[in-house]
């Protein structure tokens, strides 16, 4: 479910439906965190950073991408490096 919400958020981001994009990715983040899914958490954080960047909220984007990179480093996920 978290992965589907995350992808749905990306689709909404691509069509500039930022409220829906943010809502879906935040739900994905919450589910991933509840499950202890670090990969899912890192992905949701990264996607939120993309949404906030596109919205012009650079400070939020920077915070979320930093958190994502930290998690991806912990789990040795090389995609964000």
Coordinates of N, CA and C in Angstrom, one line a residue:
X1 N 0.8 -1.2 0.0 CA 0.0 0.0 0.0 C 0.9 1.3 0.0
X2 N 1.9 1.3 0.8 CA 2.8 2.4 0.9 C 3.4 2.7 -0.4
X3 N 3.9 1.7 -1.1 CA 4.5 1.9 -2.4 C 3.6 2.5 -3.4
X4 N 2.3 2.0 -3.4 CA 1.3 2.5 -4.3 C 1.0 3.9 -4.1
X5 N 0.9 4.3 -2.8 CA 0.6 5.7 -2.4 C 1.8 6.6 -2.9
X6 N 3.0 6.1 -2.7 CA 4.2 6.8 -3.1 C 4.1 7.1 -4.6
X7 N 3.9 6.1 -5.4 CA 3.8 6.3 -6.8 C 2.7 7.2 -7.3
X8 N 1.5 7.0 -6.6 CA 0.4 7.9 -6.9 C 0.8 9.4 -6.6
X9 N 1.5 9.6 -5.5 CA 2.0 10.9 -5.2 C 2.9 11.5 -6.3
X10 N 3.7 10.6 -6.9 CA 4.6 11.1 -8.0 C 3.8 11.5 -9.2
X11 N 2.8 10.7 -9.5 CA 1.9 11.0 -10.6 C 1.2 12.4 -10.4
X12 N 0.7 12.6 -9.2 CA 0.1 13.9 -8.9 C 1.1 15.0 -9.0
X13 N 2.3 14.8 -8.6 CA 3.3 15.8 -8.7 C 3.6 16.1 -10.2
X14 N 3.6 15.1 -11.0 CA 3.9 15.4 -12.5 C 2.8 16.2 -13.1
X15 N 1.6 16.2 -12.6 CA 0.5 17.0 -13.2 C 0.2 18.2 -12.3
X16 N 1.1 18.5 -11.5 CA 1.1 19.7 -10.6 C -0.1 19.8 -9.7
X17 N -0.6 18.6 -9.2 CA -1.6 18.5 -8.2 C -0.8 18.3 -6.9
X18 N -0.2 19.4 -6.4 CA 0.7 19.3 -5.3 C 0.1 18.8 -4.0
X19 N -1.1 19.3 -3.7 CA -1.8 18.9 -2.4 C -2.0 17.4 -2.4
X20 N -2.5 16.8 -3.5 CA -2.7 15.4 -3.6 C -1.4 14.6 -3.6
X21 N -0.4 15.2 -4.2 CA 0.9 14.5 -4.2 C 1.5 14.4 -2.8
X22 N 1.4 15.6 -2.1 CA 1.9 15.6 -0.7 C 1.1 14.7 0.2
X23 N -0.2 14.7 0.1 CA -1.0 13.9 0.9 C -0.7 12.4 0.7
X24 N -0.6 11.9 -0.5 CA -0.3 10.5 -0.8 C 1.1 10.1 -0.3
X25 N 2.1 11.0 -0.5 CA 3.5 10.6 -0.1 C 3.6 10.7 1.5
X26 N 2.9 11.6 2.1 CA 2.9 11.6 3.6 C 2.2 10.4 4.2
X27 N 1.2 9.9 3.5 CA 0.5 8.6 4.0 C 1.5 7.5 3.8
X28 N 2.2 7.5 2.6 CA 3.2 6.4 2.4 C 4.3 6.5 3.4
X29 N 4.8 7.7 3.7 CA 5.8 7.8 4.7 C 5.3 7.3 6.1
X30 N 4.1 7.6 6.5 CA 3.6 7.1 7.8 C 3.5 5.6 7.8
X31 N 3.0 5.0 6.8 CA 2.9 3.6 6.7 C 4.3 2.9 6.8
X32 N 5.2 3.4 6.0 CA 6.5 2.9 5.9 C 7.2 3.0 7.3
X33 N 7.1 4.1 8.0 CA 7.7 4.3 9.3 C 7.0 3.3 10.3
X34 N 5.7 3.2 10.2 CA 5.0 2.3 11.2 C 5.5 0.8 11.0
X35 N 5.8 0.5 9.7 CA 6.2 -0.9 9.4 C 7.7 -1.1 9.7
X36 N 8.4 0.0 9.9 CA 9.9 -0.1 10.0 C 10.6 -0.4 8.7
X37 N 9.9 0.0 7.6 CA 10.4 -0.2 6.3 C 11.3 1.0 5.9
X38 N 12.6 0.8 6.1 CA 13.6 1.9 5.9 C 13.7 2.3 4.4
X39 N 13.6 1.3 3.5 CA 13.7 1.6 2.1 C 12.4 2.4 1.7
X40 N 11.3 2.0 2.1 CA 10.0 2.7 1.8 C 10.0 4.1 2.4
X41 N 10.6 4.2 3.6 CA 10.7 5.5 4.3 C 11.6 6.5 3.5
X42 N 12.8 5.9 3.1 CA 13.7 6.7 2.3 C 13.1 7.2 1.0
X43 N 12.4 6.3 0.3 CA 11.7 6.6 -0.9 C 10.7 7.7 -0.7
X44 N 9.9 7.6 0.3 CA 8.8 8.6 0.5 C 9.4 9.9 0.8
X45 N 10.5 9.9 1.7 CA 11.2 11.2 2.0 C 11.7 11.8 0.7
X46 N 12.3 11.0 -0.1 CA 12.9 11.5 -1.4 C 11.8 12.1 -2.3
X47 N 10.7 11.4 -2.4 CA 9.6 11.9 -3.3 C 9.0 13.2 -2.7
X48 N 8.9 13.2 -1.4 CA 8.4 14.5 -0.8 C 9.4 15.6 -1.1
X49 N 10.7 15.4 -1.1 CA 11.6 16.4 -1.4 C 11.4 16.9 -2.8
X50 N 11.1 16.0 -3.7 CA 10.8 16.4 -5.1 C 9.6 17.3 -5.2
X51 N 8.5 16.9 -4.5 CA 7.3 17.6 -4.5 C 7.6 19.1 -4.0
X52 N 8.2 19.1 -2.8 CA 8.5 20.5 -2.2 C 9.4 21.3 -3.1
X53 N 10.3 20.7 -3.7 CA 11.2 21.4 -4.7 C 10.4 22.0 -5.8
X54 N 9.5 21.2 -6.3 CA 8.7 21.7 -7.5 C 7.7 22.8 -7.0
X55 N 7.3 22.7 -5.7 CA 6.4 23.8 -5.2 C 7.1 25.0 -4.8
X56 N 8.5 25.0 -4.9 CA 9.3 26.2 -4.5 C 9.6 26.2 -3.0
X57 N 9.3 25.2 -2.3 CA 9.6 25.1 -0.8 C 10.9 24.5 -0.6
X58 N 12.0 25.2 -1.0 CA 13.3 24.7 -1.0 C 13.8 24.2 0.3
X59 N 13.5 24.9 1.4 CA 13.9 24.5 2.8 C 13.4 23.1 3.1
X60 N 12.1 22.9 2.8 CA 11.5 21.6 3.1 C 12.1 20.5 2.2
X61 N 12.3 20.9 0.9 CA 13.0 19.9 0.0 C 14.3 19.5 0.5
X62 N 15.1 20.4 1.0 CA 16.4 20.2 1.5 C 16.4 19.2 2.7
X63 N 15.5 19.5 3.6 CA 15.4 18.7 4.8 C 15.0 17.3 4.5
X64 N 14.0 17.1 3.6 CA 13.6 15.8 3.2 C 14.6 15.0 2.5
X65 N 15.3 15.6 1.6 CA 16.3 14.9 0.8 C 17.5 14.5 1.7
X66 N 17.8 15.3 2.7 CA 18.9 15.0 3.6 C 18.5 13.8 4.4
X67 N 17.3 13.7 4.9 CA 16.8 12.6 5.7 C 16.8 11.3 4.8
X68 N 16.4 11.5 3.6 CA 16.3 10.3 2.6 C 17.8 9.8 2.4
X69 N 18.7 10.7 2.2 CA 20.1 10.3 1.9 C 20.7 9.6 3.1
X70 N 20.3 10.1 4.3 CA 20.8 9.4 5.5 C 20.3 8.0 5.6
X71 N 19.0 7.8 5.4 CA 18.5 6.5 5.5 C 19.0 5.6 4.4
X72 N 19.1 6.1 3.2 CA 19.6 5.3 2.1 C 21.1 4.9 2.3
X73 N 21.9 5.7 3.0 CA 23.2 5.4 3.3 C 23.2 4.3 4.4
X74 N 22.4 4.4 5.4 CA 22.3 3.3 6.4 C 22.0 2.0 5.8
X75 N 21.1 1.9 4.8 CA 20.7 0.6 4.3 C 21.5 0.3 3.0
X76 N 22.5 1.1 2.8 CA 23.4 0.9 1.6 C 22.7 0.8 0.3
X77 N 21.7 1.7 0.2 CA 21.0 2.0 -1.1 C 21.8 3.0 -1.8
X78 N 22.4 2.7 -3.0 CA 23.2 3.6 -3.7 C 22.5 4.6 -4.6
X79 N 21.2 4.4 -4.7 CA 20.4 5.3 -5.7 C 20.6 6.7 -5.4
X80 N 20.7 7.1 -4.1 CA 20.7 8.5 -3.8 C 22.0 9.2 -3.7
X81 N 23.1 8.5 -4.1 CA 24.4 9.0 -3.9 C 25.0 9.6 -5.1

